[in-house]
PDB file of C-alpha atoms in Angstrom:
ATOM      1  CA  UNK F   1      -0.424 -24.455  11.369  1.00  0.00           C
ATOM      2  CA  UNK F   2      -1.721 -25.982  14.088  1.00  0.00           C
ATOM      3  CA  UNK F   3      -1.697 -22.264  15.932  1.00  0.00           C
ATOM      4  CA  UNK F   4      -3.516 -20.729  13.180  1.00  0.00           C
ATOM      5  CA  UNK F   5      -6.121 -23.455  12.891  1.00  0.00           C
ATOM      6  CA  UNK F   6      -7.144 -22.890  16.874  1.00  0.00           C
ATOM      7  CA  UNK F   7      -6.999 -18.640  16.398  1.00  0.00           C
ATOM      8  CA  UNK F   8      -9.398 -19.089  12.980  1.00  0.00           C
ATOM      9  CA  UNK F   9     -11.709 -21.511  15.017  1.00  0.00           C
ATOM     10  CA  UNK F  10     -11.592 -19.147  18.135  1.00  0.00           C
ATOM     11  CA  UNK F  11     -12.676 -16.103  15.604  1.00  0.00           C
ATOM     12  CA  UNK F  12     -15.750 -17.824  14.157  1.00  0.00           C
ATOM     13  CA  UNK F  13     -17.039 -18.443  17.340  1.00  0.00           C
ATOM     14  CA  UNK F  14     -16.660 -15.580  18.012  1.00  0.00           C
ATOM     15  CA  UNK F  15     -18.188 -14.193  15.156  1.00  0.00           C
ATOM     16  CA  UNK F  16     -21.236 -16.546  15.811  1.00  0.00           C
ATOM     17  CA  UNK F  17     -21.865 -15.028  19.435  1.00  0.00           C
ATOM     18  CA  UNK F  18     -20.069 -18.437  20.681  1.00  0.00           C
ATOM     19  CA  UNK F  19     -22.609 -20.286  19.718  1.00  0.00           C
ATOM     20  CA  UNK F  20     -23.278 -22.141  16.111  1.00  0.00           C
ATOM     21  CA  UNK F  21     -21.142 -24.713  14.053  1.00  0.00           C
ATOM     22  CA  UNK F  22     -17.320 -25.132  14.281  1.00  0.00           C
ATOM     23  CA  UNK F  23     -15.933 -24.978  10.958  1.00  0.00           C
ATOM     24  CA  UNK F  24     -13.177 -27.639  10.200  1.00  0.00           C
ATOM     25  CA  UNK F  25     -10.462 -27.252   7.665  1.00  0.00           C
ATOM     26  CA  UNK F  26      -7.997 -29.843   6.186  1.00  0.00           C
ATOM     27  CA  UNK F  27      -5.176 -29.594   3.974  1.00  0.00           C
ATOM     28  CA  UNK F  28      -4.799 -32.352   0.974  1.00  0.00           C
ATOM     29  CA  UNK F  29      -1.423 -32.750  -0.328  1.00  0.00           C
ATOM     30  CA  UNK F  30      -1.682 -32.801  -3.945  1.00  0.00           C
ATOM     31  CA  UNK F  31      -5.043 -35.321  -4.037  1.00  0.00           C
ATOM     32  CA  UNK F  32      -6.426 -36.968  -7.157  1.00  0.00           C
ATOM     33  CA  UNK F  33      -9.956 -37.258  -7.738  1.00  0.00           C
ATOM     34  CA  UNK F  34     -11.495 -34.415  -6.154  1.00  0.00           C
ATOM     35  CA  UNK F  35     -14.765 -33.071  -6.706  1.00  0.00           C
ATOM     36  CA  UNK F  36     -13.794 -33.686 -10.903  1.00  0.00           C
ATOM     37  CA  UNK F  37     -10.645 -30.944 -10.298  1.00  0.00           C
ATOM     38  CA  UNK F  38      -8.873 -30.560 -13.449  1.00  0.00           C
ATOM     39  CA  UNK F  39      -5.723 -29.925 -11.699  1.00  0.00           C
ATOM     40  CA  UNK F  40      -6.112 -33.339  -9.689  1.00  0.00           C
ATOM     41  CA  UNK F  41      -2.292 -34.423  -8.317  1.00  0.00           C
ATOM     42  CA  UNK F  42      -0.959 -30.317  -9.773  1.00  0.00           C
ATOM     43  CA  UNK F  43      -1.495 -28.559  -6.220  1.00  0.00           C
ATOM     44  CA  UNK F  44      -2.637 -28.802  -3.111  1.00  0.00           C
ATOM     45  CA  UNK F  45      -6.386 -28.148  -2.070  1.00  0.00           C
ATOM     46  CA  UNK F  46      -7.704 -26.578   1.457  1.00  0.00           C
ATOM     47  CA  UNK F  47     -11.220 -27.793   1.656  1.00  0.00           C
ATOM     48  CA  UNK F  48     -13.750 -26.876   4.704  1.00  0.00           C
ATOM     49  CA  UNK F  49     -16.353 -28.771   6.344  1.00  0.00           C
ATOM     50  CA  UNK F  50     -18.728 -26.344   5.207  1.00  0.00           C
ATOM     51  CA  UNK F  51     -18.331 -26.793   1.614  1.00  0.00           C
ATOM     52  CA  UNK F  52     -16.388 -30.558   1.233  1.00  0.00           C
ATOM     53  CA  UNK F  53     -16.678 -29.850  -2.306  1.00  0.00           C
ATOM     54  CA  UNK F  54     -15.007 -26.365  -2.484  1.00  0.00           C
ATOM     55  CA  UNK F  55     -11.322 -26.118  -2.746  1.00  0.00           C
ATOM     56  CA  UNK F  56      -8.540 -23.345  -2.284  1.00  0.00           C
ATOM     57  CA  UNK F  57      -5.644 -24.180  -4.444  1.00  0.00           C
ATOM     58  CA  UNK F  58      -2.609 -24.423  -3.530  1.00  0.00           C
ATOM     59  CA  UNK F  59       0.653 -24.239  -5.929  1.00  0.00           C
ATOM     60  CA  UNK F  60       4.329 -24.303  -4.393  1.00  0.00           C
ATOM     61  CA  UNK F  61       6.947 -22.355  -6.231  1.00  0.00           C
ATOM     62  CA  UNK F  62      10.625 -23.632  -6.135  1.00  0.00           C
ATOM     63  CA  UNK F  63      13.685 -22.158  -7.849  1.00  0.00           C
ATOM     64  CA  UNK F  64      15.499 -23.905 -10.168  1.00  0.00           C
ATOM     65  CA  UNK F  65      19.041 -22.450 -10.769  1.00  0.00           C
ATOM     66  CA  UNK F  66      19.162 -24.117 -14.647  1.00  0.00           C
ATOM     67  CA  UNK F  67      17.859 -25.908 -17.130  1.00  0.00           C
ATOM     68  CA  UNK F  68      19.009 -28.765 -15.942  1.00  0.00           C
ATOM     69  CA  UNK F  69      17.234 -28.606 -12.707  1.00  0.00           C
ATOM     70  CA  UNK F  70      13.861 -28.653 -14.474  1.00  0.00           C
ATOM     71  CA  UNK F  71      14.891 -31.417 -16.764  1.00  0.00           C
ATOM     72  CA  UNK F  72      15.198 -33.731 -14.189  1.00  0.00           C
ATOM     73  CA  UNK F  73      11.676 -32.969 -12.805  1.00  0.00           C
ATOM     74  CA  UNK F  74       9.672 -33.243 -16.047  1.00  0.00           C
ATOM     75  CA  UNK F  75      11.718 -36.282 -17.543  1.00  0.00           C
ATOM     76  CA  UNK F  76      10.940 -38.719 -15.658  1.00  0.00           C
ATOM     77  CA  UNK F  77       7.297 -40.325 -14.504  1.00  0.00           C
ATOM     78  CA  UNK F  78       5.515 -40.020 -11.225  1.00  0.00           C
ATOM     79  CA  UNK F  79       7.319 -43.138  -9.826  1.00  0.00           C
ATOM     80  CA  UNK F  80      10.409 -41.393 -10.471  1.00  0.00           C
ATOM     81  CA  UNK F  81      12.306 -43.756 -12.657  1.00  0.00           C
ATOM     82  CA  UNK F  82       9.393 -43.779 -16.151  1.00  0.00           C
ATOM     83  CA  UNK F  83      11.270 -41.605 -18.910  1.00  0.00           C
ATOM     84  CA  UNK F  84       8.795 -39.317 -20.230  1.00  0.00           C
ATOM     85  CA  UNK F  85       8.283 -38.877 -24.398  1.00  0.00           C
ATOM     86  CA  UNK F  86      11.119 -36.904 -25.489  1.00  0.00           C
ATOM     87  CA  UNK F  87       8.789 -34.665 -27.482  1.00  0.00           C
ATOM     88  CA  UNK F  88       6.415 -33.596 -24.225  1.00  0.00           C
ATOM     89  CA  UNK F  89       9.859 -32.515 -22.540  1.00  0.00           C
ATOM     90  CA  UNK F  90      10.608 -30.239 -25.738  1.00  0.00           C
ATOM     91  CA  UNK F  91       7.378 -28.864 -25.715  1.00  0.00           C
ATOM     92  CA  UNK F  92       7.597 -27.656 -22.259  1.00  0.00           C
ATOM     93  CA  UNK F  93      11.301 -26.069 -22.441  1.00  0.00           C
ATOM     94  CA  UNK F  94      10.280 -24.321 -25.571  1.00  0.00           C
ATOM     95  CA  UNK F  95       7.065 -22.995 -24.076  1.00  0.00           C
ATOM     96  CA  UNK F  96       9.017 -21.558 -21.172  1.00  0.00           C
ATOM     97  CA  UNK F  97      11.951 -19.972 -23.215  1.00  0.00           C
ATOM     98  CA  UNK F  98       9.926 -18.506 -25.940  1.00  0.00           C
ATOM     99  CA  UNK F  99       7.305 -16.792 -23.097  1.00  0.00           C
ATOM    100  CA  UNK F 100      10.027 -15.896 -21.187  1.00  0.00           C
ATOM    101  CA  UNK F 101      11.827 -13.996 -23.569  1.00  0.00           C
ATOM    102  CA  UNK F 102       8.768 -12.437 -24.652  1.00  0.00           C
ATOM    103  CA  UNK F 103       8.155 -11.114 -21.415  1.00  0.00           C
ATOM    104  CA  UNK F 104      11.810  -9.812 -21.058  1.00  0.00           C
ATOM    105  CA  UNK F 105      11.294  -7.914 -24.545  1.00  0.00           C
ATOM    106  CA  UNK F 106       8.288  -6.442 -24.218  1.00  0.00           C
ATOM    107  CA  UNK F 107       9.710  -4.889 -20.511  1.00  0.00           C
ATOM    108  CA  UNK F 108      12.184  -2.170 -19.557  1.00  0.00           C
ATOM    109  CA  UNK F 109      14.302  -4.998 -17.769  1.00  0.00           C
ATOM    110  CA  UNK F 110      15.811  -6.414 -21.075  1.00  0.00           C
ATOM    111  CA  UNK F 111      19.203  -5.084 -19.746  1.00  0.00           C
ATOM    112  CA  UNK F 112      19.311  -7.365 -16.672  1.00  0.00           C
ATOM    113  CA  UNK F 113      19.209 -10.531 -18.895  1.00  0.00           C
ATOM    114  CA  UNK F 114      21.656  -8.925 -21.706  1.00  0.00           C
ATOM    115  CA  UNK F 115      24.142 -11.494 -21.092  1.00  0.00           C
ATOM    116  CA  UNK F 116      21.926 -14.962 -20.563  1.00  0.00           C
ATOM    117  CA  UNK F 117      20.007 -13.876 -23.796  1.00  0.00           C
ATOM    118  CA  UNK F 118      17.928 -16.870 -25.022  1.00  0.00           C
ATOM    119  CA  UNK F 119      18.229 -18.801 -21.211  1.00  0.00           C
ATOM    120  CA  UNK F 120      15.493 -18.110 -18.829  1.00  0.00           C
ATOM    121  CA  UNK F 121      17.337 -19.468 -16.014  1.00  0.00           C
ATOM    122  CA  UNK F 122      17.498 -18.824 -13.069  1.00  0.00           C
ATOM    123  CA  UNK F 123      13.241 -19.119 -12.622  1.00  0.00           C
ATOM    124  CA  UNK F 124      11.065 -20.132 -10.447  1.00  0.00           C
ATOM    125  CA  UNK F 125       8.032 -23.092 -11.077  1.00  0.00           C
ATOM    126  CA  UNK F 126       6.080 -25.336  -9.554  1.00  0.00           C
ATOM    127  CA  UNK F 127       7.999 -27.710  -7.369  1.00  0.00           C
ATOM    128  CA  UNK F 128       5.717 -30.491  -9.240  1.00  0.00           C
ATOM    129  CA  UNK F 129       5.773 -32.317 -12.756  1.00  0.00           C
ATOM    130  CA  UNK F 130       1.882 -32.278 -13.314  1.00  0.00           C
ATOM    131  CA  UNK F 131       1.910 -28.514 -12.451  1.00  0.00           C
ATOM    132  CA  UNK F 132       4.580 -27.283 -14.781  1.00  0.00           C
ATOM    133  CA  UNK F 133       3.551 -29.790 -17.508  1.00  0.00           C
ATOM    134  CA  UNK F 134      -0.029 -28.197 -17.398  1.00  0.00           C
ATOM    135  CA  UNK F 135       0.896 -25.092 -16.685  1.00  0.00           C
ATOM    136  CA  UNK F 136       4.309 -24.364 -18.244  1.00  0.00           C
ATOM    137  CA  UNK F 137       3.970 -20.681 -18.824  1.00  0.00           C
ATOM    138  CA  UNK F 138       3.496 -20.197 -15.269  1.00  0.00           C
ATOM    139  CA  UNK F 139       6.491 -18.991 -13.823  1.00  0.00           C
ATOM    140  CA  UNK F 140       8.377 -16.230 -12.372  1.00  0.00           C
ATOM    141  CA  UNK F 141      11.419 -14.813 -13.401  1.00  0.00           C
ATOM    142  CA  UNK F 142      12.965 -13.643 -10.118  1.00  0.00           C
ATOM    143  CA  UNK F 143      12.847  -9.583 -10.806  1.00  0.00           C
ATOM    144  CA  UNK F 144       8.921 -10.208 -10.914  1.00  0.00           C
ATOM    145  CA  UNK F 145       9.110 -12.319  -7.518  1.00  0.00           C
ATOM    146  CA  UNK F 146      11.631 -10.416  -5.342  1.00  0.00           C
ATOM    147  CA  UNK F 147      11.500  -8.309  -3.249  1.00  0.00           C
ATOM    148  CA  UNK F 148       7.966  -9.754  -2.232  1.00  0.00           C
ATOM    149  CA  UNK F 149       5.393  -6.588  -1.780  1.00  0.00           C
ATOM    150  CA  UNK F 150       3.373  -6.248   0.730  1.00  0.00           C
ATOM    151  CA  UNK F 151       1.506  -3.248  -0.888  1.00  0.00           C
ATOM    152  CA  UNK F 152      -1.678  -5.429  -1.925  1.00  0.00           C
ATOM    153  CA  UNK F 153      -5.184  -5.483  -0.591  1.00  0.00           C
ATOM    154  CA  UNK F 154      -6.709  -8.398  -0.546  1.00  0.00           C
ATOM    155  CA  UNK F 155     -10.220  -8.780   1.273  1.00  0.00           C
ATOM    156  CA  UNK F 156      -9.529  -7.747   4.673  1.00  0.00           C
ATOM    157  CA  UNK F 157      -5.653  -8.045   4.609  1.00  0.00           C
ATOM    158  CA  UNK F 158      -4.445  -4.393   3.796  1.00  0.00           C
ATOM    159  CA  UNK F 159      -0.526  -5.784   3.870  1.00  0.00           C
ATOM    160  CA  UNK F 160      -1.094  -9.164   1.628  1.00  0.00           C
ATOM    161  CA  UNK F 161       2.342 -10.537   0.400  1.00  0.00           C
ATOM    162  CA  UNK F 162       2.459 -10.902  -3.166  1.00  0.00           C
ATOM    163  CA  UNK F 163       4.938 -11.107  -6.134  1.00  0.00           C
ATOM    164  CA  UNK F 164       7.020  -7.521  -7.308  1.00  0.00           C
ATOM    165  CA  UNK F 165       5.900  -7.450 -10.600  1.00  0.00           C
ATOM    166  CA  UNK F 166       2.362  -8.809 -10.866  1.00  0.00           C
ATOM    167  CA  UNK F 167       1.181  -7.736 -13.851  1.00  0.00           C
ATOM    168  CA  UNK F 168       4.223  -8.897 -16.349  1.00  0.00           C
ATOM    169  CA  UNK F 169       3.391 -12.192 -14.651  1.00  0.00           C
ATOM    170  CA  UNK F 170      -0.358 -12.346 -14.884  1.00  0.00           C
ATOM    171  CA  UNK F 171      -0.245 -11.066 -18.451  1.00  0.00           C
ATOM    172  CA  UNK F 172       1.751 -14.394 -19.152  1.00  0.00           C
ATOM    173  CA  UNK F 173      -0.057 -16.832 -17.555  1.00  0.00           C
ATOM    174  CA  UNK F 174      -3.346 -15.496 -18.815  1.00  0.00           C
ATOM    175  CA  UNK F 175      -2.620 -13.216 -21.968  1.00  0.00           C
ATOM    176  CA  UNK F 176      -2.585  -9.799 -22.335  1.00  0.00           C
ATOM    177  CA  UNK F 177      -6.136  -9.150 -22.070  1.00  0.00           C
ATOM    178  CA  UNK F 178      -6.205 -11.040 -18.616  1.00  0.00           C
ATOM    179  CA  UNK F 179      -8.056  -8.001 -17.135  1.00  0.00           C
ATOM    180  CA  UNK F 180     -11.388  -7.760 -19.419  1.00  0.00           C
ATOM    181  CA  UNK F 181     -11.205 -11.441 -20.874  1.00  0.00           C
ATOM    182  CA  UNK F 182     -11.161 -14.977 -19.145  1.00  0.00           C
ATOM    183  CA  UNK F 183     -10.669 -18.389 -19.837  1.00  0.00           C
ATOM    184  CA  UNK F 184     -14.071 -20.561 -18.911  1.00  0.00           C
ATOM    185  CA  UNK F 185     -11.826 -23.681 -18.639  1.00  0.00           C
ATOM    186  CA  UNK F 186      -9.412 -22.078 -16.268  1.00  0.00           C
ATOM    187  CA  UNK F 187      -5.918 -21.942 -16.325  1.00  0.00           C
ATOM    188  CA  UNK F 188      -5.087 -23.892 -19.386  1.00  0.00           C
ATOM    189  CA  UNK F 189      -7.908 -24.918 -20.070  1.00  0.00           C
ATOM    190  CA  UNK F 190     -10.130 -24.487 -23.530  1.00  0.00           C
ATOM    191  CA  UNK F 191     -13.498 -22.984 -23.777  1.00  0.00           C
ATOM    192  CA  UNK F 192     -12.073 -19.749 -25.295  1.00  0.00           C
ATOM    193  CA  UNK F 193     -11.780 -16.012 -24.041  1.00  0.00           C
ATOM    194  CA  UNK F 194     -15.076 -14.354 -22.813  1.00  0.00           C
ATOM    195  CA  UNK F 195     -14.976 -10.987 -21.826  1.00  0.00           C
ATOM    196  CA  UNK F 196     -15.506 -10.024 -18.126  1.00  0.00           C
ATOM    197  CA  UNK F 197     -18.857  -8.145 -16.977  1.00  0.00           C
ATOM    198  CA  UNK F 198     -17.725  -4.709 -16.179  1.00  0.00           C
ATOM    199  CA  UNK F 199     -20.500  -2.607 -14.021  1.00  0.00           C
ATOM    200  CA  UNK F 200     -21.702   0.220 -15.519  1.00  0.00           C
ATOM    201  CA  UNK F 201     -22.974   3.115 -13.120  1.00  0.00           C
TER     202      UNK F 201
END
């Protein structure tokens, strides 16, 4: 990290003829109460001195192997020992089973899951409570992760890594007209679906 922070601070320099202000990045493990974030304490943020108030987010996946696993990260509280109301729990298993499988059905890879019909499991999720209780739809099953791709333009990396089946997965988290609608709110959040400005020649 420490490597990349030098290289990036060597090439603005050197972009500014090696003269002008150094930029300054820090990384904030999952902060609270920044610039009015909705997903305060759900990721991690990568601010610049530049623009204090700007904030890359930052979401870490993890796999869990079963139910089970996830259980024991949305059941209890943020001190670790709080049980959590039985019914929020519920909510969020049923949200990820019932997207899941409607993922699975609308796909060609029903087959693969033939025999775990109705479990999700193995997935992968946020390795965080907040996240996955915000955001419980937002998973991978691992034939969209794996293999990564590295077939994706993004700015001016022409090899960015990035998951194997994209679309299934962005078609979940943001529905099925994720390409010409958005959410104002965000991710999860309310304000209704407006539709994107598409230019017109």
């Amino acid at each position: 990290a420490a490597r990349a922070r030098a290289r990036s601070l060597a090439e603005q320099r050197a972009d500014n003829g090696g003269t002008g202000p150094t930029v300054e990045y820090a990384y904030h493990i999952r902060p609270a109460g920044h610039g009015g974030n909705d997903d305060d304490g759900a990721c991690d943020l990568i601010t610049s001195s530049l623009a204090p108030r700007v904030a890359v987010r930052v979401y870490v996946l993890r796999r869990y192997r079963a139910s089970h696993d996830l259980l024991r990260l949305v059941s209890v509280g943020d001190d670790g020992r709080t049980a959590r109301p039985l019914s929020g729990i519920e909510r969020i298993m049923s949200e990820i089973e019932s997207s899941a499988a409607a993922s699975v059905s609308s796909s060609n890879l029903s087959g693969m899951r033939s025999a775990n019909r109705g479990d999700p499991f193995p997935l992968y999720h946020f390795d965080n409570r907040c996240a996955v209780e915000r955001l419980p739809a937002h998973f991978f099953l691992p034939e969209e992760l794996l293999p990564i791709s590295r077939q994706y333009g993004f700015g001016p990396c022409l090899e960015a890594p990035g998951p194997h089946l994209p679309v299934r997965a962005l078609r979940r988290f943001h529905g099925d007209d994720c390409f010409t609608h958005y959410s104002p709110g965000g991710a999860g959040g309310g304000g209704g679906r407006r539709q994107l400005y598409q230019h017109r020649p």
